[in-house]
mmCIF file with all atom_site columns, C-alpha atoms and ligand atoms in Angstrom:
data_model
loop_
_atom_site.group_PDB
_atom_site.id
_atom_site.type_symbol
_atom_site.label_atom_id
_atom_site.label_alt_id
_atom_site.label_comp_id
_atom_site.label_asym_id
_atom_site.label_entity_id
_atom_site.label_seq_id
_atom_site.pdbx_PDB_ins_code
_atom_site.Cartn_x
_atom_site.Cartn_y
_atom_site.Cartn_z
_atom_site.occupancy
_atom_site.B_iso_or_equiv
_atom_site.pdbx_formal_charge
_atom_site.auth_seq_id
_atom_site.auth_comp_id
_atom_site.auth_asym_id
_atom_site.auth_atom_id
_atom_site.pdbx_PDB_model_num
ATOM   1   C  CA  . UNK A 1 1   ? 25.269  0.300  1.785   1.00 0.00 ? 1   UNK A CA  1
ATOM   2   C  CA  . UNK A 1 2   ? 21.400  -0.252 1.633   1.00 0.00 ? 2   UNK A CA  1
ATOM   3   C  CA  . UNK A 1 3   ? 19.950  -0.032 -1.833  1.00 0.00 ? 3   UNK A CA  1
ATOM   4   C  CA  . UNK A 1 4   ? 17.495  2.865  -2.557  1.00 0.00 ? 4   UNK A CA  1
ATOM   5   C  CA  . UNK A 1 5   ? 13.934  1.917  -3.009  1.00 0.00 ? 5   UNK A CA  1
ATOM   6   C  CA  . UNK A 1 6   ? 11.097  4.014  -4.500  1.00 0.00 ? 6   UNK A CA  1
ATOM   7   C  CA  . UNK A 1 7   ? 7.579   3.951  -2.944  1.00 0.00 ? 7   UNK A CA  1
ATOM   8   C  CA  . UNK A 1 8   ? 4.204   5.683  -3.951  1.00 0.00 ? 8   UNK A CA  1
ATOM   9   C  CA  . UNK A 1 9   ? 2.470   7.839  -1.317  1.00 0.00 ? 9   UNK A CA  1
ATOM   10  C  CA  . UNK A 1 10  ? -0.720  9.829  -1.530  1.00 0.00 ? 10  UNK A CA  1
ATOM   11  C  CA  . UNK A 1 11  ? -2.231  12.478 0.766   1.00 0.00 ? 11  UNK A CA  1
ATOM   12  C  CA  . UNK A 1 12  ? -5.924  11.375 0.321   1.00 0.00 ? 12  UNK A CA  1
ATOM   13  C  CA  . UNK A 1 13  ? -8.767  14.037 -0.069  1.00 0.00 ? 13  UNK A CA  1
ATOM   14  C  CA  . UNK A 1 14  ? -9.504  14.338 3.671   1.00 0.00 ? 14  UNK A CA  1
ATOM   15  C  CA  . UNK A 1 15  ? -5.702  15.150 4.319   1.00 0.00 ? 15  UNK A CA  1
ATOM   16  C  CA  . UNK A 1 16  ? -5.793  17.810 1.583   1.00 0.00 ? 16  UNK A CA  1
ATOM   17  C  CA  . UNK A 1 17  ? -9.085  19.232 2.885   1.00 0.00 ? 17  UNK A CA  1
ATOM   18  C  CA  . UNK A 1 18  ? -7.672  19.410 6.359   1.00 0.00 ? 18  UNK A CA  1
ATOM   19  C  CA  . UNK A 1 19  ? -4.498  21.083 5.241   1.00 0.00 ? 19  UNK A CA  1
ATOM   20  C  CA  . UNK A 1 20  ? -2.184  18.230 6.275   1.00 0.00 ? 20  UNK A CA  1
ATOM   21  C  CA  . UNK A 1 21  ? 0.001   17.963 3.173   1.00 0.00 ? 21  UNK A CA  1
ATOM   22  C  CA  . UNK A 1 22  ? 2.751   19.817 4.700   1.00 0.00 ? 22  UNK A CA  1
ATOM   23  C  CA  . UNK A 1 23  ? 2.606   17.653 7.852   1.00 0.00 ? 23  UNK A CA  1
ATOM   24  C  CA  . UNK A 1 24  ? 2.826   14.537 5.861   1.00 0.00 ? 24  UNK A CA  1
ATOM   25  C  CA  . UNK A 1 25  ? 5.730   15.737 3.832   1.00 0.00 ? 25  UNK A CA  1
ATOM   26  C  CA  . UNK A 1 26  ? 7.523   17.036 6.809   1.00 0.00 ? 26  UNK A CA  1
ATOM   27  C  CA  . UNK A 1 27  ? 7.444   13.647 8.572   1.00 0.00 ? 27  UNK A CA  1
ATOM   28  C  CA  . UNK A 1 28  ? 8.669   11.785 5.605   1.00 0.00 ? 28  UNK A CA  1
ATOM   29  C  CA  . UNK A 1 29  ? 11.529  14.355 4.935   1.00 0.00 ? 29  UNK A CA  1
ATOM   30  C  CA  . UNK A 1 30  ? 12.304  14.431 8.619   1.00 0.00 ? 30  UNK A CA  1
ATOM   31  C  CA  . UNK A 1 31  ? 12.736  10.608 8.577   1.00 0.00 ? 31  UNK A CA  1
ATOM   32  C  CA  . UNK A 1 32  ? 15.354  11.042 5.725   1.00 0.00 ? 32  UNK A CA  1
ATOM   33  C  CA  . UNK A 1 33  ? 13.325  9.866  2.750   1.00 0.00 ? 33  UNK A CA  1
ATOM   34  C  CA  . UNK A 1 34  ? 13.769  12.090 -0.486  1.00 0.00 ? 34  UNK A CA  1
ATOM   35  C  CA  . UNK A 1 35  ? 10.805  13.340 -2.430  1.00 0.00 ? 35  UNK A CA  1
ATOM   36  C  CA  . UNK A 1 36  ? 11.303  12.664 -6.201  1.00 0.00 ? 36  UNK A CA  1
ATOM   37  C  CA  . UNK A 1 37  ? 7.886   13.376 -7.637  1.00 0.00 ? 37  UNK A CA  1
ATOM   38  C  CA  . UNK A 1 38  ? 4.786   15.320 -6.595  1.00 0.00 ? 38  UNK A CA  1
ATOM   39  C  CA  . UNK A 1 39  ? 1.436   16.385 -8.115  1.00 0.00 ? 39  UNK A CA  1
ATOM   40  C  CA  . UNK A 1 40  ? -1.926  17.465 -6.995  1.00 0.00 ? 40  UNK A CA  1
ATOM   41  C  CA  . UNK A 1 41  ? -4.618  16.008 -8.903  1.00 0.00 ? 41  UNK A CA  1
ATOM   42  C  CA  . UNK A 1 42  ? -8.257  14.773 -9.016  1.00 0.00 ? 42  UNK A CA  1
ATOM   43  C  CA  . UNK A 1 43  ? -8.431  11.095 -9.256  1.00 0.00 ? 43  UNK A CA  1
ATOM   44  C  CA  . UNK A 1 44  ? -11.127 9.833  -11.792 1.00 0.00 ? 44  UNK A CA  1
ATOM   45  C  CA  . UNK A 1 45  ? -13.108 6.710  -11.247 1.00 0.00 ? 45  UNK A CA  1
ATOM   46  C  CA  . UNK A 1 46  ? -11.118 4.634  -13.751 1.00 0.00 ? 46  UNK A CA  1
ATOM   47  C  CA  . UNK A 1 47  ? -7.855  5.475  -12.120 1.00 0.00 ? 47  UNK A CA  1
ATOM   48  C  CA  . UNK A 1 48  ? -9.363  4.928  -8.639  1.00 0.00 ? 48  UNK A CA  1
ATOM   49  C  CA  . UNK A 1 49  ? -10.627 1.461  -9.687  1.00 0.00 ? 49  UNK A CA  1
ATOM   50  C  CA  . UNK A 1 50  ? -7.257  0.576  -11.106 1.00 0.00 ? 50  UNK A CA  1
ATOM   51  C  CA  . UNK A 1 51  ? -5.315  1.865  -7.991  1.00 0.00 ? 51  UNK A CA  1
ATOM   52  C  CA  . UNK A 1 52  ? -7.634  -0.039 -5.631  1.00 0.00 ? 52  UNK A CA  1
ATOM   53  C  CA  . UNK A 1 53  ? -8.112  -3.140 -7.805  1.00 0.00 ? 53  UNK A CA  1
ATOM   54  C  CA  . UNK A 1 54  ? -7.016  -5.482 -5.020  1.00 0.00 ? 54  UNK A CA  1
ATOM   55  C  CA  . UNK A 1 55  ? -10.075 -4.484 -3.109  1.00 0.00 ? 55  UNK A CA  1
ATOM   56  C  CA  . UNK A 1 56  ? -12.787 -4.908 -5.949  1.00 0.00 ? 56  UNK A CA  1
ATOM   57  C  CA  . UNK A 1 57  ? -14.613 -7.607 -3.987  1.00 0.00 ? 57  UNK A CA  1
ATOM   58  C  CA  . UNK A 1 58  ? -14.679 -5.869 -0.575  1.00 0.00 ? 58  UNK A CA  1
ATOM   59  C  CA  . UNK A 1 59  ? -17.906 -4.666 0.970   1.00 0.00 ? 59  UNK A CA  1
ATOM   60  C  CA  . UNK A 1 60  ? -16.359 -1.076 1.266   1.00 0.00 ? 60  UNK A CA  1
ATOM   61  C  CA  . UNK A 1 61  ? -15.104 -0.907 -2.407  1.00 0.00 ? 61  UNK A CA  1
ATOM   62  C  CA  . UNK A 1 62  ? -17.716 1.480  -3.903  1.00 0.00 ? 62  UNK A CA  1
ATOM   63  C  CA  . UNK A 1 63  ? -17.442 3.763  -0.728  1.00 0.00 ? 63  UNK A CA  1
ATOM   64  C  CA  . UNK A 1 64  ? -13.637 3.784  -1.068  1.00 0.00 ? 64  UNK A CA  1
ATOM   65  C  CA  . UNK A 1 65  ? -13.950 4.850  -4.717  1.00 0.00 ? 65  UNK A CA  1
ATOM   66  C  CA  . UNK A 1 66  ? -16.427 7.643  -3.791  1.00 0.00 ? 66  UNK A CA  1
ATOM   67  C  CA  . UNK A 1 67  ? -14.085 8.655  -1.101  1.00 0.00 ? 67  UNK A CA  1
ATOM   68  C  CA  . UNK A 1 68  ? -10.792 8.712  -3.060  1.00 0.00 ? 68  UNK A CA  1
ATOM   69  C  CA  . UNK A 1 69  ? -12.395 10.642 -6.017  1.00 0.00 ? 69  UNK A CA  1
ATOM   70  C  CA  . UNK A 1 70  ? -14.278 13.210 -3.669  1.00 0.00 ? 70  UNK A CA  1
ATOM   71  C  CA  . UNK A 1 71  ? -11.658 15.884 -3.899  1.00 0.00 ? 71  UNK A CA  1
ATOM   72  C  CA  . UNK A 1 72  ? -7.987  16.673 -4.854  1.00 0.00 ? 72  UNK A CA  1
ATOM   73  C  CA  . UNK A 1 73  ? -5.191  14.395 -3.671  1.00 0.00 ? 73  UNK A CA  1
ATOM   74  C  CA  . UNK A 1 74  ? -1.460  14.906 -3.604  1.00 0.00 ? 74  UNK A CA  1
ATOM   75  C  CA  . UNK A 1 75  ? 0.389   11.951 -5.243  1.00 0.00 ? 75  UNK A CA  1
ATOM   76  C  CA  . UNK A 1 76  ? 4.006   11.537 -4.437  1.00 0.00 ? 76  UNK A CA  1
ATOM   77  C  CA  . UNK A 1 77  ? 6.997   9.301  -5.058  1.00 0.00 ? 77  UNK A CA  1
ATOM   78  C  CA  . UNK A 1 78  ? 9.584   8.894  -2.236  1.00 0.00 ? 78  UNK A CA  1
ATOM   79  C  CA  . UNK A 1 79  ? 12.973  7.244  -2.284  1.00 0.00 ? 79  UNK A CA  1
ATOM   80  C  CA  . UNK A 1 80  ? 15.264  5.935  0.381   1.00 0.00 ? 80  UNK A CA  1
ATOM   81  C  CA  . UNK A 1 81  ? 16.548  2.820  2.002   1.00 0.00 ? 81  UNK A CA  1
ATOM   82  C  CA  . UNK A 1 82  ? 13.592  0.367  2.627   1.00 0.00 ? 82  UNK A CA  1
ATOM   83  C  CA  . UNK A 1 83  ? 11.193  3.326  1.564   1.00 0.00 ? 83  UNK A CA  1
ATOM   84  C  CA  . UNK A 1 84  ? 8.142   1.043  1.368   1.00 0.00 ? 84  UNK A CA  1
ATOM   85  C  CA  . UNK A 1 85  ? 8.436   -0.286 4.945   1.00 0.00 ? 85  UNK A CA  1
ATOM   86  C  CA  . UNK A 1 86  ? 9.564   2.969  6.341   1.00 0.00 ? 86  UNK A CA  1
ATOM   87  C  CA  . UNK A 1 87  ? 6.628   4.893  4.943   1.00 0.00 ? 87  UNK A CA  1
ATOM   88  C  CA  . UNK A 1 88  ? 4.166   2.162  6.201   1.00 0.00 ? 88  UNK A CA  1
ATOM   89  C  CA  . UNK A 1 89  ? 5.549   2.498  9.685   1.00 0.00 ? 89  UNK A CA  1
ATOM   90  C  CA  . UNK A 1 90  ? 5.310   6.248  9.543   1.00 0.00 ? 90  UNK A CA  1
ATOM   91  C  CA  . UNK A 1 91  ? 1.730   5.981  8.428   1.00 0.00 ? 91  UNK A CA  1
ATOM   92  C  CA  . UNK A 1 92  ? 0.440   3.572  11.059  1.00 0.00 ? 92  UNK A CA  1
ATOM   93  C  CA  . UNK A 1 93  ? -2.234  0.859  10.938  1.00 0.00 ? 93  UNK A CA  1
ATOM   94  C  CA  . UNK A 1 94  ? -5.131  1.079  8.423   1.00 0.00 ? 94  UNK A CA  1
ATOM   95  C  CA  . UNK A 1 95  ? -7.544  1.617  11.364  1.00 0.00 ? 95  UNK A CA  1
ATOM   96  C  CA  . UNK A 1 96  ? -6.535  4.733  12.967  1.00 0.00 ? 96  UNK A CA  1
ATOM   97  C  CA  . UNK A 1 97  ? -7.830  3.537  16.231  1.00 0.00 ? 97  UNK A CA  1
ATOM   98  C  CA  . UNK A 1 98  ? -5.221  0.680  16.044  1.00 0.00 ? 98  UNK A CA  1
ATOM   99  C  CA  . UNK A 1 99  ? -2.460  3.141  14.867  1.00 0.00 ? 99  UNK A CA  1
ATOM   100 C  CA  . UNK A 1 100 ? 0.191   4.005  17.407  1.00 0.00 ? 100 UNK A CA  1
ATOM   101 C  CA  . UNK A 1 101 ? 0.318   7.537  18.701  1.00 0.00 ? 101 UNK A CA  1
ATOM   102 C  CA  . UNK A 1 102 ? 3.231   9.101  16.824  1.00 0.00 ? 102 UNK A CA  1
ATOM   103 C  CA  . UNK A 1 103 ? 2.240   7.648  13.533  1.00 0.00 ? 103 UNK A CA  1
ATOM   104 C  CA  . UNK A 1 104 ? 0.445   9.843  11.043  1.00 0.00 ? 104 UNK A CA  1
ATOM   105 C  CA  . UNK A 1 105 ? -2.812  8.108  11.306  1.00 0.00 ? 105 UNK A CA  1
ATOM   106 C  CA  . UNK A 1 106 ? -2.434  7.640  15.011  1.00 0.00 ? 106 UNK A CA  1
ATOM   107 C  CA  . UNK A 1 107 ? -1.970  11.348 15.342  1.00 0.00 ? 107 UNK A CA  1
ATOM   108 C  CA  . UNK A 1 108 ? -4.450  12.863 12.723  1.00 0.00 ? 108 UNK A CA  1
ATOM   109 C  CA  . UNK A 1 109 ? -7.153  10.310 11.999  1.00 0.00 ? 109 UNK A CA  1
ATOM   110 C  CA  . UNK A 1 110 ? -10.068 8.424  13.534  1.00 0.00 ? 110 UNK A CA  1
ATOM   111 C  CA  . UNK A 1 111 ? -12.018 6.914  10.690  1.00 0.00 ? 111 UNK A CA  1
ATOM   112 C  CA  . UNK A 1 112 ? -11.050 3.645  9.047   1.00 0.00 ? 112 UNK A CA  1
ATOM   113 C  CA  . UNK A 1 113 ? -11.787 4.910  5.602   1.00 0.00 ? 113 UNK A CA  1
ATOM   114 C  CA  . UNK A 1 114 ? -10.899 8.469  5.879   1.00 0.00 ? 114 UNK A CA  1
ATOM   115 C  CA  . UNK A 1 115 ? -7.299  7.548  7.112   1.00 0.00 ? 115 UNK A CA  1
ATOM   116 C  CA  . UNK A 1 116 ? -5.561  10.501 5.434   1.00 0.00 ? 116 UNK A CA  1
ATOM   117 C  CA  . UNK A 1 117 ? -2.598  8.815  3.742   1.00 0.00 ? 117 UNK A CA  1
ATOM   118 C  CA  . UNK A 1 118 ? -1.873  6.054  1.396   1.00 0.00 ? 118 UNK A CA  1
ATOM   119 C  CA  . UNK A 1 119 ? 1.436   4.108  1.084   1.00 0.00 ? 119 UNK A CA  1
ATOM   120 C  CA  . UNK A 1 120 ? 2.194   1.164  -1.273  1.00 0.00 ? 120 UNK A CA  1
ATOM   121 C  CA  . UNK A 1 121 ? 2.341   -2.009 0.715   1.00 0.00 ? 121 UNK A CA  1
ATOM   122 C  CA  . UNK A 1 122 ? 5.055   -3.849 -1.127  1.00 0.00 ? 122 UNK A CA  1
ATOM   123 C  CA  . UNK A 1 123 ? 7.950   -3.077 -3.735  1.00 0.00 ? 123 UNK A CA  1
ATOM   124 C  CA  . UNK A 1 124 ? 5.836   -4.570 -6.387  1.00 0.00 ? 124 UNK A CA  1
ATOM   125 C  CA  . UNK A 1 125 ? 2.729   -2.568 -5.460  1.00 0.00 ? 125 UNK A CA  1
ATOM   126 C  CA  . UNK A 1 126 ? 5.022   0.558  -5.425  1.00 0.00 ? 126 UNK A CA  1
ATOM   127 C  CA  . UNK A 1 127 ? 5.997   -0.037 -8.986  1.00 0.00 ? 127 UNK A CA  1
ATOM   128 C  CA  . UNK A 1 128 ? 2.661   -0.731 -10.174 1.00 0.00 ? 128 UNK A CA  1
ATOM   129 C  CA  . UNK A 1 129 ? 1.224   2.492  -8.501  1.00 0.00 ? 129 UNK A CA  1
ATOM   130 C  CA  . UNK A 1 130 ? 4.134   4.777  -9.467  1.00 0.00 ? 130 UNK A CA  1
ATOM   131 C  CA  . UNK A 1 131 ? 3.646   3.806  -13.109 1.00 0.00 ? 131 UNK A CA  1
ATOM   132 C  CA  . UNK A 1 132 ? -0.268  4.333  -12.774 1.00 0.00 ? 132 UNK A CA  1
ATOM   133 C  CA  . UNK A 1 133 ? 0.291   7.925  -11.543 1.00 0.00 ? 133 UNK A CA  1
ATOM   134 C  CA  . UNK A 1 134 ? 3.657   9.100  -13.033 1.00 0.00 ? 134 UNK A CA  1
ATOM   135 C  CA  . UNK A 1 135 ? 5.430   9.097  -16.360 1.00 0.00 ? 135 UNK A CA  1
ATOM   136 C  CA  . UNK A 1 136 ? 9.116   8.171  -16.121 1.00 0.00 ? 136 UNK A CA  1
ATOM   137 C  CA  . UNK A 1 137 ? 10.147  11.725 -16.887 1.00 0.00 ? 137 UNK A CA  1
ATOM   138 C  CA  . UNK A 1 138 ? 8.153   13.175 -13.913 1.00 0.00 ? 138 UNK A CA  1
ATOM   139 C  CA  . UNK A 1 139 ? 10.350  11.296 -11.514 1.00 0.00 ? 139 UNK A CA  1
ATOM   140 C  CA  . UNK A 1 140 ? 13.618  13.210 -10.547 1.00 0.00 ? 140 UNK A CA  1
ATOM   141 C  CA  . UNK A 1 141 ? 17.043  11.833 -9.733  1.00 0.00 ? 141 UNK A CA  1
ATOM   142 C  CA  . UNK A 1 142 ? 18.513  13.072 -6.348  1.00 0.00 ? 142 UNK A CA  1
ATOM   143 C  CA  . UNK A 1 143 ? 21.669  12.334 -4.500  1.00 0.00 ? 143 UNK A CA  1
HETATM 144 N  N1  . LIG B 2 .   ? -15.137 1.676  4.953   1.00 0.00 ? 1   LIG B N1  1
HETATM 145 C  C1  . LIG B 2 .   ? -14.054 0.897  5.219   1.00 0.00 ? 1   LIG B C1  1
HETATM 146 N  N2  . LIG B 2 .   ? -12.896 1.321  4.483   1.00 0.00 ? 1   LIG B N2  1
HETATM 147 C  C2  . LIG B 2 .   ? -11.860 0.584  4.584   1.00 0.00 ? 1   LIG B C2  1
HETATM 148 C  C3  . LIG B 2 .   ? -11.988 -0.655 5.430   1.00 0.00 ? 1   LIG B C3  1
HETATM 149 N  N3  . LIG B 2 .   ? -10.675 -1.293 5.242   1.00 0.00 ? 1   LIG B N3  1
HETATM 150 C  C4  . LIG B 2 .   ? -9.893  -0.481 4.496   1.00 0.00 ? 1   LIG B C4  1
HETATM 151 N  N4  . LIG B 2 .   ? -10.639 0.769  4.015   1.00 0.00 ? 1   LIG B N4  1
HETATM 152 C  C5  . LIG B 2 .   ? -10.247 1.687  3.229   1.00 0.00 ? 1   LIG B C5  1
HETATM 153 O  O1  . LIG B 2 .   ? -9.529  1.098  1.957   1.00 0.00 ? 1   LIG B O1  1
HETATM 154 C  C6  . LIG B 2 .   ? -8.267  1.550  2.009   1.00 0.00 ? 1   LIG B C6  1
HETATM 155 C  C7  . LIG B 2 .   ? -7.341  0.397  1.412   1.00 0.00 ? 1   LIG B C7  1
HETATM 156 O  O2  . LIG B 2 .   ? -7.406  -0.610 2.441   1.00 0.00 ? 1   LIG B O2  1
HETATM 157 P  P1  . LIG B 2 .   ? -6.009  -1.454 2.682   1.00 0.00 ? 1   LIG B P1  1
HETATM 158 O  O3  . LIG B 2 .   ? -5.210  -1.486 1.577   1.00 0.00 ? 1   LIG B O3  1
HETATM 159 O  O4  . LIG B 2 .   ? -6.334  -2.701 3.301   1.00 0.00 ? 1   LIG B O4  1
HETATM 160 O  O5  . LIG B 2 .   ? -5.258  -0.515 3.887   1.00 0.00 ? 1   LIG B O5  1
HETATM 161 P  P2  . LIG B 2 .   ? -3.999  0.307  3.771   1.00 0.00 ? 1   LIG B P2  1
HETATM 162 O  O6  . LIG B 2 .   ? -2.908  -0.554 2.716   1.00 0.00 ? 1   LIG B O6  1
HETATM 163 O  O7  . LIG B 2 .   ? -3.489  0.566  5.202   1.00 0.00 ? 1   LIG B O7  1
HETATM 164 O  O8  . LIG B 2 .   ? -4.318  1.553  3.103   1.00 0.00 ? 1   LIG B O8  1
HETATM 165 P  P3  . LIG B 2 .   ? -4.016  2.200  1.688   1.00 0.00 ? 1   LIG B P3  1
HETATM 166 O  O9  . LIG B 2 .   ? -2.333  2.663  1.936   1.00 0.00 ? 1   LIG B O9  1
HETATM 167 O  O10 . LIG B 2 .   ? -4.885  3.398  1.349   1.00 0.00 ? 1   LIG B O10 1
HETATM 168 O  O11 . LIG B 2 .   ? -3.989  1.111  0.662   1.00 0.00 ? 1   LIG B O11 1
HETATM 169 C  C8  . LIG B 2 .   ? -7.937  2.005  3.347   1.00 0.00 ? 1   LIG B C8  1
HETATM 170 O  O12 . LIG B 2 .   ? -6.755  2.930  3.566   1.00 0.00 ? 1   LIG B O12 1
HETATM 171 C  C9  . LIG B 2 .   ? -9.178  2.667  3.819   1.00 0.00 ? 1   LIG B C9  1
HETATM 172 O  O13 . LIG B 2 .   ? -9.220  3.986  3.216   1.00 0.00 ? 1   LIG B O13 1
HETATM 173 C  C10 . LIG B 2 .   ? -13.021 -1.049 5.969   1.00 0.00 ? 1   LIG B C10 1
HETATM 174 O  O14 . LIG B 2 .   ? -13.216 -2.072 6.713   1.00 0.00 ? 1   LIG B O14 1
HETATM 175 N  N5  . LIG B 2 .   ? -14.122 -0.131 5.797   1.00 0.00 ? 1   LIG B N5  1
HETATM 176 MG MG1 . LIG B 2 .   ? -3.270  -0.803 0.743   1.00 0.00 ? 2   LIG B MG1 1
#
């Protein structure tokens, strides 16, 4: 049996604004992943900078912080076998123009920054991001 893994996923402000929260959840549920935590929230600059700390030196960092704090997001924890890789595959490439049709970004986005959805890129990032956004008792146990 493949061990369960948790990953952190977020519908970014453009995805919430465009009413694509249900579409993102539906695709992850349809694949067989389980939703174990969810909240709608406004990210402040402090949390945004921590969340994207790997990108501090990138030329797009300040624009990325403006974008991710520009409106409410839906933060989630998903669980399942190879959840980190499974979600990344469902999301598609960072640049939606490179993302395969059939992926979330490939079907719903065009802009490299406003690319609709975030997913942790490794089990270590997942653990770090889950603890940034959720307390332990906000994460449910599911069969
Ligand atoms: N303006 C701009 N934004 C970028 C560029 N590259 C990445 N971004 C934004 O920064 C986010 C984080 O970049 P990465 O971590 O490299 O990409 P990713 O892992 O596919 O995306 P996340 O799941 O959001 O972390 C992207 O999702 C985009 O929103 C870029 O070249 N220009
Ligand atoms: Mg990333």
